[in-house]
């Protein structure tokens, strides 16, 4: 129970005791603004994409009425008790408020808007760096602050968005992904909100020096010669030059741009410094940078799977990567990262929607292909509920695949709207 004090308009003081609970309602009692937390049918048999959702329109109510007779909605019950001095003066008066929460689909939409705004900002900053113009970082600060809010609001939605990659915009998307992944990781490392903003800025700016590398080297569709690699490695030095001495950017971003290819064993570049000279923020950015780079498609090579990238990071702890930070990152991404495809042991295929703390091995999956890999009516499987397939066998994950496998492009799928039967949410509002 939660207790607070409140002064009414007349000046009367009240003590308010709040209790969060759920209330069973017949579907004809539903109103816009209520948060439905449970149905009277199994969730995976309903058309609703996410477990728990906000009733936003009359149409939402009609859909619920079509499938259910009763639902549970979240409520806060408040006991208001007038007080005079320290003692309650009247019997309490109970009010019930219905809880409004955002569902994952709304958060995905908002997170996508933030992602697009961040990408736009990075594009401009990269262009300014390339043209030798002054960097205007005012918007970048707003964007990073927004990124922190989104990560805190819904880490799953953010992880999903970092999967939607577009080869042609590698540097801009990579910068935003590193920013978002670093903030997500920093949050699990218990950084304070202002530190998350500083860390996000380091992630956003870490590769800005690449804009000074000649495009024929930066975009070369093949392995680099030793001379070309040397020039490519100089993006760290160029980054430092571009950011140094600027009063409008967190000073740690200069160090991260300069040092994010250093290694704990001293075999990194450009300086080959010892581990004790590598800052914590640099260690964080180094890991998420390596992961995003390894899992991205480039014009000359397909990206590797998430699990292979995590294996490489794990194999290189204490040599290249900080062990504690790397372990937290591996846990954060997990075996079943949102935005990847999952094949079940019966052959069916879906997209991983979310994996929540405590259920990392039991994610929610939106099923798309049947056992013969033909399109099937889309529906949600929540593996935490141990659902059974048509043969009465429990669904078991058999493998995780990157977007593009089985002919499923996750980005296309998301942009045309997350659709379950006749219930749709579009992410494409930007
Ligand atoms: Fe880099």
Short mmCIF file of C-alpha atoms and ligand atoms in Angstrom, two decimals:
data_model
loop_
_atom_site.label_atom_id
_atom_site.label_comp_id
_atom_site.label_asym_id
_atom_site.label_seq_id
_atom_site.Cartn_x
_atom_site.Cartn_y
_atom_site.Cartn_z
CA UNK A 1 0.00 0.00 0.00
CA UNK A 2 1.10 3.49 -0.85
CA UNK A 3 0.31 6.48 1.41
CA UNK A 4 0.45 10.15 0.48
CA UNK A 5 -0.93 13.49 1.67
CA UNK A 6 -3.03 15.83 -0.42
CA UNK A 7 -4.54 19.25 0.21
CA UNK A 8 -8.00 19.79 -1.29
CA UNK A 9 -9.14 23.03 -2.93
CA UNK A 10 -10.88 24.10 0.29
CA UNK A 11 -7.60 23.72 2.14
CA UNK A 12 -8.71 20.48 3.82
CA UNK A 13 -5.87 17.98 4.20
CA UNK A 14 -6.34 14.33 3.25
CA UNK A 15 -4.33 11.16 3.76
CA UNK A 16 -4.65 8.95 0.69
CA UNK A 17 -3.96 5.22 0.85
CA UNK A 18 -3.51 3.70 -2.60
CA UNK A 19 -3.86 0.04 -3.46
CA UNK A 20 -3.10 -1.36 -6.89
CA UNK A 21 -5.43 -4.18 -7.80
CA UNK A 22 -7.47 -5.67 -10.61
CA UNK A 23 -11.19 -5.63 -11.12
CA UNK A 24 -13.28 -8.12 -13.10
CA UNK A 25 -15.62 -6.41 -15.52
CA UNK A 26 -18.19 -7.61 -17.99
CA UNK A 27 -17.11 -6.48 -21.45
CA UNK A 28 -20.13 -4.13 -21.77
CA UNK A 29 -18.68 -2.15 -18.83
CA UNK A 30 -15.42 -1.39 -20.66
CA UNK A 31 -14.55 2.24 -21.37
CA UNK A 32 -11.83 3.96 -23.37
CA UNK A 33 -8.77 4.53 -21.16
CA UNK A 34 -9.01 1.28 -19.19
CA UNK A 35 -6.03 -1.03 -19.11
CA UNK A 36 -6.97 -4.65 -19.76
CA UNK A 37 -4.55 -6.97 -18.00
CA UNK A 38 -6.24 -10.33 -18.45
CA UNK A 39 -8.85 -11.94 -20.70
CA UNK A 40 -11.22 -14.82 -20.01
CA UNK A 41 -9.65 -16.76 -22.90
CA UNK A 42 -5.98 -17.71 -23.34
CA UNK A 43 -4.12 -14.71 -24.68
CA UNK A 44 -2.60 -16.61 -27.58
CA UNK A 45 -6.11 -17.45 -28.81
CA UNK A 46 -7.04 -13.78 -28.89
CA UNK A 47 -6.27 -11.27 -31.65
CA UNK A 48 -4.29 -9.07 -29.27
CA UNK A 49 -0.65 -8.69 -30.00
CA UNK A 50 0.57 -7.93 -26.52
CA UNK A 51 -0.51 -9.22 -23.18
CA UNK A 52 -1.98 -6.23 -21.42
CA UNK A 53 -3.18 -3.28 -23.47
CA UNK A 54 -4.88 0.06 -23.21
CA UNK A 55 -8.39 0.49 -24.59
CA UNK A 56 -7.90 3.41 -26.95
CA UNK A 57 -11.11 3.51 -28.95
CA UNK A 58 -14.64 2.22 -29.25
CA UNK A 59 -13.31 -0.11 -31.92
CA UNK A 60 -10.95 -1.69 -29.35
CA UNK A 61 -13.95 -2.28 -27.09
CA UNK A 62 -15.85 -3.97 -29.93
CA UNK A 63 -12.93 -6.31 -30.62
CA UNK A 64 -12.74 -7.30 -26.95
CA UNK A 65 -16.51 -7.83 -26.89
CA UNK A 66 -16.25 -10.09 -29.90
CA UNK A 67 -13.81 -12.44 -28.19
CA UNK A 68 -14.51 -12.20 -24.46
CA UNK A 69 -17.31 -11.97 -21.95
CA UNK A 70 -15.28 -10.75 -19.02
CA UNK A 71 -11.86 -9.18 -18.58
CA UNK A 72 -9.69 -7.93 -15.75
CA UNK A 73 -8.72 -4.26 -15.74
CA UNK A 74 -6.05 -2.64 -13.58
CA UNK A 75 -7.33 -0.22 -10.98
CA UNK A 76 -5.96 1.90 -8.22
CA UNK A 77 -8.22 2.10 -5.20
CA UNK A 78 -7.77 5.23 -3.16
CA UNK A 79 -9.03 5.71 0.39
CA UNK A 80 -9.32 9.45 1.02
CA UNK A 81 -9.47 10.36 4.69
CA UNK A 82 -9.78 13.97 5.86
CA UNK A 83 -7.41 14.84 8.71
CA UNK A 84 -7.35 17.64 11.21
CA UNK A 85 -3.95 18.01 12.89
CA UNK A 86 -2.51 14.49 12.86
CA UNK A 87 -5.72 12.59 13.45
CA UNK A 88 -8.23 11.40 10.84
CA UNK A 89 -11.44 13.37 11.29
CA UNK A 90 -13.91 11.53 9.06
CA UNK A 91 -14.51 7.98 7.82
CA UNK A 92 -12.59 7.26 4.62
CA UNK A 93 -14.06 7.81 1.22
CA UNK A 94 -13.02 5.24 -1.42
CA UNK A 95 -12.47 6.15 -5.06
CA UNK A 96 -11.40 3.89 -7.86
CA UNK A 97 -9.21 5.03 -10.72
CA UNK A 98 -8.57 2.94 -13.76
CA UNK A 99 -4.90 2.64 -14.59
CA UNK A 100 -3.62 3.94 -17.89
CA UNK A 101 -0.52 2.29 -19.21
CA UNK A 102 1.06 2.19 -22.61
CA UNK A 103 1.27 -1.11 -24.34
CA UNK A 104 4.33 -2.40 -26.13
CA UNK A 105 2.96 -1.52 -29.56
CA UNK A 106 2.59 2.14 -28.60
CA UNK A 107 6.03 2.12 -27.10
CA UNK A 108 7.43 0.60 -30.29
CA UNK A 109 5.81 3.39 -32.28
CA UNK A 110 7.28 6.06 -30.01
CA UNK A 111 10.65 4.35 -29.87
CA UNK A 112 10.63 4.21 -33.67
CA UNK A 113 9.96 7.94 -33.84
CA UNK A 114 12.91 8.58 -31.51
CA UNK A 115 15.06 6.22 -33.59
CA UNK A 116 14.25 8.05 -36.83
CA UNK A 117 14.89 11.45 -35.21
CA UNK A 118 18.23 10.23 -33.85
CA UNK A 119 19.20 8.89 -37.27
CA UNK A 120 18.31 12.18 -38.88
CA UNK A 121 20.48 14.06 -36.38
CA UNK A 122 23.42 11.73 -36.88
CA UNK A 123 23.09 12.06 -40.66
CA UNK A 124 23.39 15.84 -40.30
CA UNK A 125 26.32 15.62 -37.90
CA UNK A 126 28.16 13.16 -40.14
CA UNK A 127 27.56 15.37 -43.15
CA UNK A 128 28.86 18.44 -41.30
CA UNK A 129 31.96 16.49 -40.25
CA UNK A 130 32.50 15.36 -43.83
CA UNK A 131 32.14 18.86 -45.22
CA UNK A 132 34.41 20.35 -42.56
CA UNK A 133 31.52 22.43 -41.16
CA UNK A 134 30.97 23.21 -37.49
CA UNK A 135 29.05 20.48 -35.65
CA UNK A 136 25.70 21.63 -34.31
CA UNK A 137 25.09 19.40 -31.31
CA UNK A 138 22.07 21.12 -29.76
CA UNK A 139 19.59 18.69 -31.30
CA UNK A 140 21.83 15.74 -30.53
CA UNK A 141 21.41 16.41 -26.81
CA UNK A 142 17.62 16.35 -27.12
CA UNK A 143 17.78 13.17 -29.16
CA UNK A 144 20.03 11.40 -26.64
CA UNK A 145 17.76 12.44 -23.77
CA UNK A 146 14.84 10.98 -25.70
CA UNK A 147 16.80 7.77 -26.30
CA UNK A 148 17.35 7.43 -22.53
CA UNK A 149 13.60 7.86 -21.92
CA UNK A 150 12.76 5.20 -24.48
CA UNK A 151 15.26 2.72 -23.11
CA UNK A 152 13.97 3.24 -19.58
CA UNK A 153 10.37 3.00 -20.85
CA UNK A 154 10.79 -0.20 -22.81
CA UNK A 155 14.12 -1.90 -23.41
CA UNK A 156 12.47 -4.60 -25.59
CA UNK A 157 11.10 -2.05 -28.05
CA UNK A 158 14.52 -0.45 -28.31
CA UNK A 159 16.33 -3.76 -28.84
CA UNK A 160 13.86 -4.59 -31.59
CA UNK A 161 14.59 -1.32 -33.40
CA UNK A 162 18.34 -1.88 -33.32
CA UNK A 163 17.67 -4.99 -35.49
CA UNK A 164 16.05 -3.03 -38.32
CA UNK A 165 19.09 -2.25 -40.35
CA UNK A 166 19.56 -0.72 -43.69
CA UNK A 167 22.92 -1.47 -45.28
CA UNK A 168 23.07 1.81 -47.18
CA UNK A 169 23.03 3.88 -44.05
CA UNK A 170 25.50 1.86 -42.08
CA UNK A 171 27.39 4.60 -40.24
CA UNK A 172 24.29 6.58 -39.20
CA UNK A 173 22.36 3.51 -38.05
CA UNK A 174 25.40 2.01 -36.38
CA UNK A 175 25.89 5.24 -34.40
CA UNK A 176 22.26 5.25 -33.22
CA UNK A 177 22.39 1.53 -32.40
CA UNK A 178 25.57 1.97 -30.37
CA UNK A 179 23.94 4.90 -28.56
CA UNK A 180 20.81 2.85 -27.72
CA UNK A 181 22.63 -0.36 -26.82
CA UNK A 182 25.11 1.56 -24.63
CA UNK A 183 22.24 3.26 -22.77
CA UNK A 184 20.46 -0.10 -22.34
CA UNK A 185 23.64 -1.66 -20.99
CA UNK A 186 24.44 1.36 -18.80
CA UNK A 187 21.01 1.04 -17.26
CA UNK A 188 21.75 -2.55 -16.23
CA UNK A 189 25.08 -1.34 -14.81
CA UNK A 190 23.08 1.02 -12.57
CA UNK A 191 24.27 4.28 -14.08
CA UNK A 192 22.37 7.40 -13.03
CA UNK A 193 20.13 9.10 -15.65
CA UNK A 194 22.62 11.93 -16.30
CA UNK A 195 25.37 9.33 -16.79
CA UNK A 196 23.15 7.47 -19.27
CA UNK A 197 22.82 10.69 -21.28
CA UNK A 198 26.58 11.20 -21.27
CA UNK A 199 27.11 7.57 -22.26
CA UNK A 200 24.50 7.86 -25.04
CA UNK A 201 26.31 10.90 -26.41
CA UNK A 202 29.59 8.92 -26.41
CA UNK A 203 27.84 6.15 -28.38
CA UNK A 204 26.29 8.56 -30.87
CA UNK A 205 29.62 10.28 -31.56
CA UNK A 206 32.07 7.38 -31.30
CA UNK A 207 32.59 6.90 -35.05
CA UNK A 208 32.22 10.50 -36.20
CA UNK A 209 35.87 10.46 -37.32
CA UNK A 210 34.90 7.97 -40.06
CA UNK A 211 33.61 10.90 -42.05
CA UNK A 212 37.21 12.01 -42.54
CA UNK A 213 38.21 8.65 -43.99
CA UNK A 214 38.13 8.69 -47.81
CA UNK A 215 34.85 7.14 -49.01
CA UNK A 216 36.62 4.66 -51.29
CA UNK A 217 38.22 3.14 -48.17
CA UNK A 218 35.22 3.54 -45.87
CA UNK A 219 32.87 1.84 -48.36
CA UNK A 220 35.32 -0.57 -49.99
CA UNK A 221 33.44 -3.79 -50.83
CA UNK A 222 36.22 -6.13 -49.71
CA UNK A 223 39.11 -6.56 -47.32
CA UNK A 224 41.36 -3.53 -46.78
CA UNK A 225 45.05 -3.49 -47.69
CA UNK A 226 47.46 -2.75 -44.77
CA UNK A 227 47.74 0.89 -45.90
CA UNK A 228 43.98 1.22 -46.21
CA UNK A 229 43.50 -0.33 -42.78
CA UNK A 230 45.95 2.17 -41.34
CA UNK A 231 43.90 5.02 -42.79
CA UNK A 232 40.65 3.44 -41.56
CA UNK A 233 42.14 3.10 -38.06
CA UNK A 234 42.79 6.83 -38.09
CA UNK A 235 39.04 7.48 -37.72
CA UNK A 236 39.76 7.35 -33.97
CA UNK A 237 42.27 10.20 -34.26
CA UNK A 238 39.98 12.18 -36.57
CA UNK A 239 37.13 11.69 -34.10
CA UNK A 240 39.23 13.09 -31.29
CA UNK A 241 40.19 16.08 -33.43
CA UNK A 242 36.57 16.79 -34.34
CA UNK A 243 35.29 16.64 -30.76
CA UNK A 244 38.20 17.98 -28.74
CA UNK A 245 37.89 21.37 -27.08
CA UNK A 246 34.15 21.61 -27.62
CA UNK A 247 32.36 22.92 -24.57
CA UNK A 248 28.95 21.69 -25.75
CA UNK A 249 29.83 17.99 -25.73
CA UNK A 250 30.48 15.77 -22.74
CA UNK A 251 34.32 15.61 -22.57
CA UNK A 252 34.27 11.82 -22.10
CA UNK A 253 33.01 11.54 -25.71
CA UNK A 254 36.45 12.66 -26.93
CA UNK A 255 38.10 9.82 -25.03
CA UNK A 256 35.56 7.26 -26.32
CA UNK A 257 35.97 8.38 -29.95
CA UNK A 258 39.75 8.13 -29.53
CA UNK A 259 39.90 4.87 -27.56
CA UNK A 260 37.00 2.61 -28.60
CA UNK A 261 39.32 0.29 -30.57
CA UNK A 262 41.79 -0.12 -27.72
CA UNK A 263 42.00 -3.55 -26.09
CA UNK A 264 42.60 -4.65 -22.51
CA UNK A 265 45.74 -6.58 -23.61
CA UNK A 266 47.27 -3.41 -25.03
CA UNK A 267 47.04 -4.65 -28.65
CA UNK A 268 44.39 -2.20 -29.78
CA UNK A 269 44.71 0.98 -31.81
CA UNK A 270 45.55 3.83 -32.27
CA UNK A 271 47.80 3.92 -29.19
CA UNK A 272 47.87 0.37 -27.82
CA UNK A 273 47.34 1.74 -24.31
CA UNK A 274 47.24 -0.37 -21.11
CA UNK A 275 43.93 -1.50 -19.68
CA UNK A 276 44.03 0.85 -16.69
CA UNK A 277 43.90 3.79 -19.10
CA UNK A 278 40.68 2.58 -20.71
CA UNK A 279 37.68 4.31 -19.13
CA UNK A 280 34.45 2.57 -18.13
CA UNK A 281 32.41 4.36 -20.80
CA UNK A 282 34.96 3.33 -23.43
CA UNK A 283 34.70 -0.28 -22.23
CA UNK A 284 30.91 -0.16 -22.57
CA UNK A 285 30.96 1.40 -26.04
CA UNK A 286 33.68 -1.01 -27.22
CA UNK A 287 31.46 -4.02 -26.48
CA UNK A 288 28.23 -2.71 -28.01
CA UNK A 289 30.17 -1.34 -31.00
CA UNK A 290 31.73 -4.76 -31.65
CA UNK A 291 28.36 -6.53 -31.28
CA UNK A 292 26.49 -4.18 -33.61
CA UNK A 293 29.29 -4.29 -36.20
CA UNK A 294 29.51 -8.10 -36.12
CA UNK A 295 25.73 -8.58 -36.50
CA UNK A 296 25.30 -6.02 -39.33
CA UNK A 297 25.17 -6.87 -43.00
CA UNK A 298 27.74 -5.01 -45.06
CA UNK A 299 28.00 -4.82 -48.80
CA UNK A 300 30.93 -7.27 -48.67
CA UNK A 301 29.70 -9.70 -46.00
CA UNK A 302 26.54 -10.88 -44.29
CA UNK A 303 26.37 -10.14 -40.57
CA UNK A 304 26.81 -13.02 -38.17
CA UNK A 305 24.12 -14.31 -35.84
CA UNK A 306 23.61 -12.70 -32.45
CA UNK A 307 24.68 -15.84 -30.63
CA UNK A 308 27.93 -16.13 -32.64
CA UNK A 309 28.72 -12.48 -31.91
CA UNK A 310 28.05 -13.04 -28.19
CA UNK A 311 30.31 -16.12 -28.28
CA UNK A 312 33.13 -14.04 -29.77
CA UNK A 313 32.67 -11.38 -27.11
CA UNK A 314 32.67 -14.05 -24.41
CA UNK A 315 35.81 -15.66 -25.85
CA UNK A 316 37.63 -12.33 -25.73
CA UNK A 317 36.82 -11.19 -22.21
CA UNK A 318 39.87 -9.93 -20.31
CA UNK A 319 41.81 -9.85 -23.61
CA UNK A 320 39.77 -7.37 -25.55
CA UNK A 321 36.65 -6.71 -23.48
CA UNK A 322 35.90 -5.96 -19.84
CA UNK A 323 34.63 -9.22 -18.29
CA UNK A 324 31.92 -7.83 -15.99
CA UNK A 325 30.50 -5.46 -18.58
CA UNK A 326 30.61 -8.18 -21.27
CA UNK A 327 28.71 -10.64 -19.02
CA UNK A 328 26.02 -8.08 -18.30
CA UNK A 329 25.74 -7.38 -22.03
CA UNK A 330 25.47 -11.09 -22.89
CA UNK A 331 22.70 -11.44 -20.32
CA UNK A 332 20.95 -8.36 -21.67
CA UNK A 333 20.85 -9.62 -25.27
CA UNK A 334 20.16 -13.19 -24.20
CA UNK A 335 19.65 -16.25 -26.34
CA UNK A 336 16.46 -14.93 -27.87
CA UNK A 337 16.84 -11.25 -28.79
CA UNK A 338 13.71 -9.35 -29.90
CA UNK A 339 13.60 -8.79 -33.65
CA UNK A 340 15.20 -12.15 -34.50
CA UNK A 341 13.41 -15.12 -36.05
CA UNK A 342 12.77 -18.24 -34.04
CA UNK A 343 12.17 -21.69 -35.48
CA UNK A 344 10.31 -24.13 -33.25
CA UNK A 345 11.07 -27.83 -32.98
CA UNK A 346 7.96 -28.60 -35.11
CA UNK A 347 9.30 -26.40 -37.94
CA UNK A 348 7.05 -23.36 -37.40
CA UNK A 349 8.73 -19.96 -37.61
CA UNK A 350 8.04 -16.61 -35.95
CA UNK A 351 9.57 -13.30 -34.90
CA UNK A 352 10.70 -12.88 -31.30
CA UNK A 353 8.72 -10.02 -29.78
CA UNK A 354 10.08 -9.67 -26.31
CA UNK A 355 11.91 -11.47 -23.61
CA UNK A 356 11.36 -10.21 -20.11
CA UNK A 357 13.54 -10.51 -17.03
CA UNK A 358 12.75 -13.82 -15.37
CA UNK A 359 11.47 -15.24 -18.69
CA UNK A 360 14.59 -14.83 -20.83
CA UNK A 361 14.29 -18.41 -22.06
CA UNK A 362 10.53 -18.12 -22.61
CA UNK A 363 10.01 -15.19 -24.98
CA UNK A 364 6.84 -14.11 -26.74
CA UNK A 365 6.90 -14.95 -30.43
CA UNK A 366 4.59 -13.84 -33.22
CA UNK A 367 4.12 -16.97 -35.34
CA UNK A 368 4.20 -16.45 -39.11
CA UNK A 369 5.01 -19.70 -40.93
CA UNK A 370 3.57 -23.16 -40.32
CA UNK A 371 5.54 -26.41 -40.06
CA UNK A 372 5.81 -26.56 -43.89
CA UNK A 373 7.04 -22.98 -43.80
CA UNK A 374 3.90 -21.68 -45.45
CA UNK A 375 2.19 -18.52 -44.15
CA UNK A 376 -0.22 -19.28 -41.31
CA UNK A 377 -2.70 -17.03 -39.50
CA UNK A 378 -0.49 -14.90 -37.33
CA UNK A 379 -0.78 -15.32 -33.60
CA UNK A 380 1.19 -14.79 -30.45
CA UNK A 381 2.86 -17.63 -28.61
CA UNK A 382 3.92 -16.85 -25.10
CA UNK A 383 6.37 -19.64 -24.33
CA UNK A 384 6.09 -18.84 -20.62
CA UNK A 385 2.61 -20.44 -20.81
CA UNK A 386 4.03 -23.69 -22.27
CA UNK A 387 1.69 -23.71 -25.29
CA UNK A 388 1.09 -26.94 -27.24
CA UNK A 389 1.17 -27.40 -31.00
CA UNK A 390 -1.41 -29.21 -33.18
CA UNK A 391 0.07 -32.56 -32.15
CA UNK A 392 -0.18 -31.78 -28.45
CA UNK A 393 3.58 -31.31 -28.18
CA UNK A 394 4.97 -28.31 -26.30
CA UNK A 395 6.53 -25.63 -28.49
CA UNK A 396 10.30 -25.69 -28.03
CA UNK A 397 12.80 -23.23 -29.58
CA UNK A 398 14.95 -25.06 -32.13
CA UNK A 399 17.01 -22.17 -33.51
CA UNK A 400 17.36 -18.43 -33.82
CA UNK A 401 17.91 -16.83 -37.21
CA UNK A 402 18.59 -13.41 -38.59
CA UNK A 403 16.08 -11.37 -40.50
CA UNK A 404 16.07 -12.50 -44.14
CA UNK A 405 16.02 -16.22 -43.40
CA UNK A 406 12.86 -18.15 -44.41
CA UNK A 407 12.05 -15.20 -46.70
CA UNK A 408 11.02 -13.08 -43.70
CA UNK A 409 12.42 -9.56 -43.61
CA UNK A 410 11.67 -8.29 -40.13
CA UNK A 411 12.00 -4.64 -41.18
CA UNK A 412 9.41 -5.01 -43.97
CA UNK A 413 7.17 -6.81 -41.59
CA UNK A 414 7.34 -4.11 -38.96
CA UNK A 415 6.93 -1.26 -41.42
CA UNK A 416 3.80 -2.69 -42.94
CA UNK A 417 2.35 -2.86 -39.41
CA UNK A 418 2.33 -5.45 -36.70
CA UNK A 419 -0.80 -7.28 -37.58
CA UNK A 420 -2.53 -10.10 -35.84
CA UNK A 421 -5.63 -11.24 -37.66
CA UNK A 422 -7.75 -8.09 -37.93
CA UNK A 423 -5.97 -6.17 -35.19
CA UNK A 424 -3.24 -3.89 -36.43
CA UNK A 425 -0.66 -1.51 -35.05
CA UNK A 426 1.51 0.43 -37.43
CA UNK A 427 5.05 1.47 -36.59
CA UNK A 428 5.36 3.55 -39.67
CA UNK A 429 4.23 6.88 -38.31
CA UNK A 430 7.45 8.77 -38.68
FE1 LIG B 1 35.07 2.72 -34.71
#
